[in-house]
Coordinates of C-alpha atoms (C1' of nucleotides) in Angstrom, one line a residue:
Chain A
M1207 CA 0.0 0.0 0.0
E1208 CA 2.6 2.6 1.1
G1209 CA 5.1 3.1 -1.6
S1210 CA 8.3 4.1 0.0
A1211 CA 11.1 2.7 -2.1
R1212 CA 13.1 1.8 1.0
R1213 CA 10.1 -0.1 2.3
S1214 CA 9.7 -2.0 -0.9
E1215 CA 13.4 -2.9 -0.8
L1216 CA 13.1 -4.2 2.7
I1217 CA 10.1 -6.3 1.7
A1218 CA 12.0 -7.9 -1.3
I1219 CA 15.1 -8.6 0.8
A1220 CA 13.1 -10.0 3.6
A1221 CA 11.2 -12.2 1.2
R1222 CA 14.4 -13.8 -0.1
S1223 CA 15.7 -14.5 3.3
F1224 CA 12.4 -15.7 4.7
R1225 CA 12.2 -18.1 1.9
T1226 CA 15.8 -19.3 2.0
K1227 CA 16.3 -19.6 5.7
G1228 CA 12.7 -19.4 7.1
F1229 CA 11.1 -16.7 9.1
D1230 CA 12.4 -17.7 12.5
A1231 CA 15.9 -18.3 11.3
T1232 CA 16.1 -14.9 9.7
T1233 CA 17.1 -12.1 12.0
T1234 CA 16.1 -8.5 11.6
R1235 CA 19.8 -7.8 11.7
D1236 CA 20.3 -10.0 8.6
I1237 CA 17.7 -8.0 6.8
A1238 CA 19.0 -4.7 8.0
S1239 CA 22.6 -5.3 6.9
A1240 CA 21.5 -6.8 3.5
S1241 CA 19.7 -3.5 3.0
G1242 CA 22.7 -1.5 4.1
M1243 CA 21.0 -0.3 7.3
Q1244 CA 21.9 -0.5 10.9
S1245 CA 20.4 -3.1 13.1
G1246 CA 17.5 -1.1 14.5
S1247 CA 16.5 0.6 11.3
P1248 CA 14.0 -1.8 9.9
F1249 CA 11.8 -0.9 12.9
Y1250 CA 11.5 2.5 11.5
H1251 CA 9.6 1.0 8.6
F1252 CA 7.9 -1.9 10.2
K1253 CA 6.4 -2.2 13.7
S1254 CA 7.7 -5.7 14.2
K1255 CA 9.3 -8.6 12.4
M1256 CA 5.9 -10.2 12.1
D1257 CA 4.6 -7.0 10.4
L1258 CA 7.3 -7.4 7.9
L1259 CA 6.3 -11.0 7.2
F1260 CA 2.8 -9.9 6.7
A1261 CA 3.9 -7.2 4.3
V1262 CA 5.8 -9.8 2.2
I1263 CA 2.8 -12.1 2.0
D1264 CA 0.4 -9.3 1.3
E1265 CA 2.6 -8.0 -1.5
G1266 CA 2.7 -11.5 -3.0
M1267 CA -1.0 -11.9 -2.9
R1268 CA -1.7 -8.5 -4.5
T1269 CA 0.8 -9.2 -7.3
A1270 CA -0.5 -12.7 -7.9
L1271 CA -4.1 -11.6 -8.1
Q1272 CA -3.3 -8.7 -10.4
G1273 CA -1.3 -11.0 -12.7
Q1274 CA -4.1 -13.5 -12.8
K1275 CA -6.5 -10.9 -13.9
E1276 CA -4.3 -9.8 -16.7
S1277 CA -3.7 -13.4 -17.8
L1278 CA -7.4 -14.0 -18.1
A1279 CA -7.9 -10.6 -19.8
K1280 CA -5.5 -11.6 -22.5
L1281 CA -7.6 -14.6 -23.6
P1282 CA -10.0 -14.3 -26.5
D1283 CA -13.5 -13.4 -25.5
Q1284 CA -15.1 -16.8 -25.9
A1285 CA -12.3 -18.8 -24.2
N1286 CA -13.8 -22.0 -22.8
A1287 CA -13.2 -23.4 -19.4
C1288 CA -10.2 -25.6 -20.5
E1289 CA -8.5 -22.6 -22.1
R1290 CA -9.1 -20.5 -19.0
L1291 CA -7.7 -23.2 -16.7
H1292 CA -4.7 -23.5 -18.8
A1293 CA -4.0 -19.8 -18.5
L1294 CA -4.5 -20.0 -14.8
V1295 CA -2.1 -22.9 -14.4
L1296 CA 0.5 -21.2 -16.5
H1297 CA 0.3 -18.0 -14.6
H1298 CA 0.4 -19.8 -11.3
L1299 CA 3.6 -21.6 -12.3
H1300 CA 5.1 -18.3 -13.1
V1301 CA 4.1 -17.0 -9.7
L1302 CA 5.7 -20.0 -8.1
L1303 CA 8.8 -20.4 -10.2
S1304 CA 9.9 -17.1 -11.7
P1305 CA 13.3 -16.0 -10.3
G1306 CA 12.9 -13.5 -7.5
N1307 CA 9.3 -14.4 -6.9
D1308 CA 9.8 -15.4 -3.3
F1309 CA 6.6 -13.9 -1.9
I1310 CA 4.2 -16.8 -2.5
P1311 CA 6.6 -19.5 -1.4
V1312 CA 6.9 -17.5 1.8
M1313 CA 3.2 -17.4 2.2
L1314 CA 2.9 -21.1 1.7
Y1315 CA 5.7 -22.0 4.1
E1316 CA 5.7 -19.3 6.7
Q1317 CA 2.1 -18.4 7.1
R1318 CA 2.1 -20.3 10.4
A1319 CA 4.1 -17.6 12.1
L1320 CA 1.3 -15.1 11.7
P1321 CA -1.5 -14.6 14.3
P1322 CA -5.0 -15.8 13.4
A1323 CA -6.2 -12.4 12.6
L1324 CA -3.6 -11.8 9.9
R1325 CA -3.9 -15.3 8.6
K1326 CA -7.7 -14.7 8.1
E1327 CA -6.9 -11.7 6.0
I1328 CA -4.7 -13.8 3.8
N1329 CA -7.3 -16.5 3.4
H1330 CA -9.7 -14.0 2.1
A1331 CA -7.3 -13.0 -0.6
K1332 CA -6.7 -16.6 -1.3
D1333 CA -10.4 -17.1 -1.8
R1334 CA -10.5 -14.4 -4.3
Y1335 CA -7.6 -15.9 -6.1
E1336 CA -9.3 -19.2 -6.3
Q1337 CA -12.6 -17.9 -7.6
A1338 CA -11.6 -18.2 -11.3
W1339 CA -10.3 -21.7 -10.6
R1340 CA -13.6 -22.8 -9.0
Q1341 CA -15.6 -21.5 -11.9
A1342 CA -13.5 -23.1 -14.6
L1343 CA -13.4 -26.4 -12.8
Q1344 CA -17.1 -26.4 -12.1
E1345 CA -17.8 -26.0 -15.8
L1346 CA -15.4 -28.8 -16.6
E1347 CA -17.1 -31.0 -14.1
A1348 CA -20.5 -30.2 -15.6
D1349 CA -19.1 -31.3 -19.0
G1350 CA -17.9 -34.6 -17.5
R1351 CA -14.3 -33.7 -18.1
L1352 CA -13.0 -34.2 -14.5
Q1353 CA -12.5 -37.6 -12.9
T1354 CA -13.4 -36.2 -9.5
N1355 CA -15.5 -33.3 -8.2
A1356 CA -14.4 -29.7 -8.9
S1357 CA -13.5 -29.0 -5.3
L1358 CA -11.2 -31.9 -4.9
A1359 CA -9.7 -31.4 -8.3
R1360 CA -8.8 -27.9 -7.3
L1361 CA -7.2 -29.0 -4.1
M1362 CA -5.2 -31.7 -5.8
L1363 CA -4.2 -29.4 -8.6
F1364 CA -2.8 -26.8 -6.2
G1365 CA -1.0 -29.4 -4.3
A1366 CA 0.6 -30.8 -7.4
M1367 CA 1.6 -27.4 -8.5
H1368 CA 3.1 -26.3 -5.2
G1369 CA 5.2 -29.4 -5.3
T1370 CA 7.1 -27.8 -8.1
L1371 CA 8.8 -25.6 -5.5
I1372 CA 10.6 -28.7 -4.3
W1373 CA 11.6 -30.4 -7.5
H1374 CA 11.5 -27.9 -10.3
N1375 CA 14.9 -27.0 -11.6
R1376 CA 15.3 -23.8 -13.6
K1377 CA 17.9 -25.5 -15.8
Q1378 CA 15.5 -28.3 -16.6
P1379 CA 14.4 -29.1 -20.2
L1380 CA 10.8 -28.6 -19.3
S1381 CA 9.6 -25.0 -19.8
L1382 CA 6.7 -23.7 -17.8
D1383 CA 4.6 -23.8 -20.9
A1384 CA 5.2 -27.4 -21.4
L1385 CA 4.7 -28.1 -17.8
A1386 CA 1.3 -26.3 -17.8
K1387 CA 0.2 -28.6 -20.6
Q1388 CA 1.1 -31.7 -18.6
Y1389 CA -1.0 -30.5 -15.7
I1390 CA -4.0 -30.0 -18.0
A1391 CA -3.4 -33.3 -19.6
V1392 CA -3.5 -35.1 -16.2
F1393 CA -6.4 -33.2 -14.7
V1394 CA -8.7 -32.5 -17.6
T1395 CA -10.2 -35.3 -19.7
P1396 CA -10.3 -34.4 -23.4
P1397 CA -13.8 -33.8 -24.8
E1398 CA -13.8 -37.0 -26.9
R1399 CA -13.3 -39.1 -23.8
A1400 CA -15.6 -37.1 -21.5
A1401 CA -18.1 -39.1 -19.5
K1402 CA -21.0 -36.9 -20.5
A1403 CA -21.6 -35.8 -24.1
I1404 CA -21.8 -32.1 -24.8
T1405 CA -25.4 -31.2 -25.2
Chain B
M591 CA 18.1 -47.4 16.3
E592 CA 18.8 -47.1 20.0
G593 CA 15.7 -48.1 21.9
S594 CA 15.7 -46.2 25.2
A595 CA 12.0 -45.6 26.1
R596 CA 12.9 -42.1 27.3
R597 CA 14.6 -41.4 24.0
S598 CA 11.6 -42.5 22.1
E599 CA 9.4 -40.3 24.2
L600 CA 11.5 -37.3 23.5
I601 CA 11.3 -38.0 19.8
A602 CA 7.6 -38.2 19.8
I603 CA 7.2 -35.1 21.9
A604 CA 9.6 -33.2 19.7
A605 CA 7.8 -34.4 16.6
R606 CA 4.6 -32.9 17.8
S607 CA 6.1 -29.6 18.7
F608 CA 8.3 -29.3 15.6
R609 CA 5.2 -29.9 13.5
T610 CA 2.9 -27.5 15.4
K611 CA 5.3 -24.6 15.9
G612 CA 8.2 -25.4 13.6
F613 CA 11.8 -26.4 14.4
D614 CA 13.2 -23.0 15.1
A615 CA 10.2 -21.8 17.2
T616 CA 10.5 -24.9 19.4
T617 CA 12.9 -24.6 22.3
T618 CA 14.7 -27.5 23.8
R619 CA 13.1 -26.2 27.1
D620 CA 9.6 -26.8 25.6
I621 CA 10.5 -30.3 24.8
A622 CA 12.2 -30.9 28.2
S623 CA 9.2 -29.7 30.3
A624 CA 6.7 -31.5 28.1
S625 CA 8.7 -34.7 28.9
G626 CA 8.8 -33.8 32.6
M627 CA 12.5 -33.1 32.5
Q628 CA 14.8 -30.2 33.4
S629 CA 16.0 -27.8 30.8
G630 CA 19.4 -29.4 30.2
S631 CA 18.3 -33.0 30.2
P632 CA 17.4 -33.6 26.6
F633 CA 21.1 -33.1 25.9
Y634 CA 21.8 -36.3 27.8
H635 CA 19.9 -38.1 25.1
F636 CA 20.8 -36.0 22.0
K637 CA 24.0 -34.2 21.2
S638 CA 22.1 -31.2 19.8
K639 CA 18.7 -29.9 18.9
M640 CA 19.5 -30.7 15.3
D641 CA 20.3 -34.3 16.2
L642 CA 16.9 -34.5 17.7
L643 CA 15.3 -33.2 14.5
F644 CA 17.2 -35.8 12.5
A645 CA 16.0 -38.5 14.9
V646 CA 12.4 -37.5 14.4
I647 CA 12.7 -37.6 10.6
D648 CA 14.7 -40.8 10.6
E649 CA 12.1 -42.5 12.8
G650 CA 9.4 -41.3 10.4
M651 CA 11.2 -42.7 7.3
R652 CA 11.8 -46.0 8.9
T653 CA 8.2 -46.4 10.0
A654 CA 6.9 -45.3 6.6
L655 CA 9.1 -47.6 4.7
Q656 CA 8.2 -50.6 6.9
G657 CA 4.5 -49.8 6.6
Q658 CA 4.7 -49.5 2.9
K659 CA 6.4 -52.9 2.7
E660 CA 3.6 -54.5 4.7
S661 CA 0.9 -52.8 2.7
L662 CA 2.3 -54.3 -0.5
A663 CA 2.8 -57.7 1.1
K664 CA -0.9 -57.8 2.0
L665 CA -1.9 -57.6 -1.7
P666 CA -2.8 -60.8 -3.6
D667 CA 0.2 -62.3 -5.5
Q668 CA -0.8 -61.1 -8.9
A669 CA -1.8 -57.6 -8.0
N670 CA -1.5 -55.3 -11.1
A671 CA 0.1 -51.9 -11.2
C672 CA -3.1 -50.1 -10.6
E673 CA -3.9 -52.1 -7.5
R674 CA -0.4 -51.6 -6.2
L675 CA -0.6 -47.9 -6.7
H676 CA -3.8 -47.8 -4.9
A677 CA -2.3 -49.6 -1.9
L678 CA 0.7 -47.2 -2.0
V679 CA -1.6 -44.1 -2.1
L680 CA -3.8 -45.4 0.7
H681 CA -0.8 -46.2 2.9
H682 CA 0.8 -42.8 2.2
L683 CA -2.4 -41.0 3.1
H684 CA -2.3 -42.8 6.4
V685 CA 1.3 -41.8 6.9
L686 CA 0.4 -38.2 6.3
L687 CA -3.0 -38.0 8.1
S688 CA -3.1 -40.5 10.9
P689 CA -3.4 -38.8 14.3
G690 CA -0.1 -38.6 16.0
N691 CA 1.8 -39.2 12.8
D692 CA 3.9 -36.0 12.9
F693 CA 7.2 -37.4 11.7
I694 CA 6.7 -37.2 8.0
P695 CA 5.1 -33.7 8.1
V696 CA 8.2 -32.6 10.0
M697 CA 10.4 -34.1 7.3
L698 CA 8.5 -32.3 4.6
Y699 CA 8.5 -28.9 6.3
E700 CA 11.6 -28.8 8.5
Q701 CA 14.2 -30.7 6.4
R702 CA 15.7 -27.4 5.5
A703 CA 17.1 -27.0 9.1
L704 CA 19.4 -30.0 8.5
P705 CA 22.9 -29.7 7.2
P706 CA 23.5 -31.2 3.7
A707 CA 25.1 -34.4 4.9
L708 CA 22.0 -35.4 6.9
R709 CA 19.7 -34.2 4.2
K710 CA 21.5 -36.5 1.8
E711 CA 20.8 -39.5 4.1
I712 CA 17.2 -38.7 4.2
N713 CA 17.0 -38.4 0.4
H714 CA 18.4 -41.9 0.1
A715 CA 15.6 -43.2 2.3
K716 CA 13.1 -41.2 0.2
D717 CA 14.5 -42.9 -3.0
R718 CA 13.9 -46.3 -1.5
Y719 CA 10.4 -45.3 -0.5
E720 CA 9.7 -44.1 -4.1
Q721 CA 11.0 -47.2 -5.8
A722 CA 7.6 -49.1 -5.7
W723 CA 5.9 -46.0 -7.0
R724 CA 8.3 -45.6 -9.9
Q725 CA 7.7 -49.2 -10.9
A726 CA 4.0 -49.1 -10.7
L727 CA 3.8 -45.9 -12.6
Q728 CA 6.2 -47.1 -15.3
E729 CA 4.0 -50.1 -15.9
L730 CA 0.9 -47.9 -16.1
E731 CA 2.7 -45.6 -18.5
A732 CA 3.7 -48.5 -20.7
D733 CA 0.0 -49.5 -20.8
G734 CA -1.0 -46.0 -21.9
R735 CA -2.8 -45.4 -18.7
L736 CA -1.1 -42.1 -17.7
Q737 CA -1.7 -38.8 -19.4
T738 CA 1.9 -37.8 -18.7
N739 CA 5.2 -39.6 -18.2
A740 CA 5.7 -41.8 -15.1
S741 CA 8.2 -39.4 -13.5
L742 CA 6.1 -36.3 -13.8
A743 CA 3.0 -38.3 -12.7
R744 CA 4.9 -39.3 -9.5
L745 CA 5.9 -35.8 -8.7
M746 CA 2.4 -34.4 -9.3
L747 CA 0.9 -37.2 -7.3
F748 CA 3.1 -36.7 -4.3
G749 CA 2.5 -33.0 -4.4
A750 CA -1.3 -33.5 -4.6
M751 CA -1.1 -35.9 -1.6
H752 CA 1.1 -33.7 0.5
G753 CA -1.5 -30.9 0.0
T754 CA -3.9 -32.9 2.2
L755 CA -1.8 -31.8 5.1
I756 CA -3.2 -28.3 4.6
W757 CA -6.8 -29.0 3.8
H758 CA -7.8 -32.4 5.1
N759 CA -10.0 -32.3 8.1
R760 CA -10.3 -35.4 10.3
K761 CA -14.0 -34.7 10.8
Q762 CA -14.6 -34.6 7.0
P763 CA -17.1 -36.9 5.3
L764 CA -14.3 -38.2 3.1
S765 CA -12.5 -41.3 4.5
L766 CA -8.9 -42.0 3.5
D767 CA -10.2 -45.0 1.5
A768 CA -12.5 -42.8 -0.5
L769 CA -9.8 -40.2 -0.9
A770 CA -7.3 -42.7 -2.2
K771 CA -9.9 -43.8 -4.9
Q772 CA -10.2 -40.2 -6.0
Y773 CA -6.5 -39.9 -6.5
I774 CA -6.4 -43.0 -8.6
A775 CA -9.4 -41.8 -10.6
V776 CA -7.6 -38.6 -11.5
F777 CA -4.1 -39.9 -12.2
V778 CA -4.8 -43.3 -13.7
T779 CA -6.9 -43.7 -16.9
P780 CA -9.2 -46.7 -16.8
P781 CA -8.1 -49.6 -19.2
E782 CA -11.0 -49.0 -21.6
R783 CA -9.9 -45.5 -22.2
A784 CA -6.2 -46.2 -22.4
A785 CA -4.3 -44.7 -25.3
K786 CA -2.6 -48.0 -26.1
A787 CA -4.5 -51.3 -26.3
I788 CA -3.2 -54.0 -24.0
T789 CA -1.3 -56.5 -26.1
Chain C
dC903 C1' 17.5 6.5 9.8
dC904 C1' 21.7 5.9 13.4
dT905 C1' 23.6 5.2 18.2
dA906 C1' 23.6 2.8 22.1
dC907 C1' 21.4 -0.2 24.7
dC908 C1' 18.2 -3.4 27.5
dG909 C1' 15.7 -7.5 28.8
dA910 C1' 14.8 -11.9 27.7
dT911 C1' 15.6 -16.1 25.8
dC912 C1' 18.1 -19.9 24.1
dG913 C1' 21.3 -23.9 23.0
dG914 C1' 24.5 -26.1 25.3
dT915 C1' 27.9 -27.6 29.2
dA916 C1' 30.5 -28.8 33.6
dG917 C1' 30.2 -31.4 37.4
dG918 C1' 28.0 -34.3 40.0
Chain D
dC486 C1' 19.2 -37.1 34.7
dC487 C1' 19.5 -32.5 37.8
dT488 C1' 21.8 -28.1 39.3
dA489 C1' 23.6 -24.1 38.1
dC490 C1' 25.3 -21.5 34.8
dC491 C1' 27.6 -19.2 30.6
dG492 C1' 28.1 -16.9 26.2
dA493 C1' 25.7 -15.4 22.5
dT494 C1' 22.0 -13.7 20.1
dC495 C1' 17.9 -11.4 19.2
dG496 C1' 13.7 -8.3 18.9
dG497 C1' 12.8 -4.1 20.0
dT498 C1' 13.3 0.9 21.9
dA499 C1' 14.7 5.8 23.5
dG500 C1' 16.5 9.7 22.0
dG501 C1' 18.3 12.2 18.7

DNA sequence: CCTACCGATCGGTAGG
DNA sequence: CCTACCGATCGGTAGG
C-alpha cells in the first residue's frame, strides 16, 4: 500500500531471506545489513518482524491476483473453461517459479508464524484468487471432463503445482509452458473421452 | 536405532512440537518440560537440537518404509500396477494424516534446518520409498494409462497428496479410503480409455 | 535512519 | 538425569 522505495526494498530482501532460511531463522539484523542499514532501522519502517512478514505475503497476494486478472484478460473473448484453466495454471507456475518471486513461497511455508487475525486476511485474498479456478473447474465437471469433483480437483491441482517448488529446476528441459500442458493433460479429460456428451 | 524408552518419548514429543510450531520456534526447554525433564536433560539423550530433529525424521522414514512394505505384502500375489498404486496411495495418506503421525510432516516442512550431509541421508531413504511408486507408474505408462510420463506423474501425485496436510479435516465426510480412490481416478486412466491397447 | 542499549531467551555444558 | 550456569544472540526501543 505505502510506496516508500526503502520499504519495498526491505520487503524484497526479507522475502528472499524468509524463503531461503525461514522466518524464525532470519534475524532482523540480517535484513538490515542486507539493505545497508543499521540493526535497529528496519523498525522505523515496520512495527515488528511479524509485520514485515505480513507485508511480504500481502505484497505477494496482490501481485499474484493482479497477474491472474491480466492473464485472463489476454484470452480471446469466448475462451472456454479448459483454455481458462490452462491460462490460470501457466500464470500460477510463473508465480511459483519465476526467479525472484519469493513472496508466494513465503506465504505457503511461513504463514504459520502469523497470528490468526492476519492469517484470516490472507485467506480472504486466497479465496478471491481461487474464484476463477472454482468456476473453470465447475464448468469442466459439468461437462464430464473431470475424474473427480471440482472442489477436490482444485485441491489436488494446487498441491501438485506447489510441489514444483521442491523439484523444479530452472535449468530443466521442461519449460513452464510445457509443464502447464502436462498438468492440464492429467487433470482435464479431453472432450472426446468425456463421461457426458456435450449437449 | 537405540531403543531407550525415554529417548523415544523425547522423539515423539519433539515431533509434535516441531510440527505445530516449527523447528526454530520450538525450544529445547519446551521439549524438556513436556517430557517432565529439566531444561538441560534432553542433551543427555541427544547431542544437539539438530540431532533430535534428525532422529524425528529418521524415525518417520523407517516407519513409513516398513508400513509400505507391509501394505504391499498384503496384496494378492498377482496384483497389477493399478492395485499396487492404490495400496501405495492409501498407505501414504495414512502416513500423512493418521493422528499422532507427525514425523513425515516434520520431514516435509523442517528438512531445511538440517545440514546437507543429513539431508542426503534422508534423500536416500526417500529414494527407497519411491521405488515401488516408480515401478507401478512405469507399468501404467507402458500400458498407456497415464496422461503424462511416469516421472512427472509421480511428482504431481506426491504434491497432490502432501497438499492434504493443509486442507484435510479429520471430521470430514471423506475417508482415507474414498480419498485414495479419487487420487487413482484422477491420475490413472481406466483400461477401456487407455491410449494404447493391451497387447 | 543511526547510536547505544536493554531485557529476555536460548542452546548447550560442567560437574555431580 | 539434575543443578547451576555461561556466552551469544535477538527483537525491540529511547533519544536524537
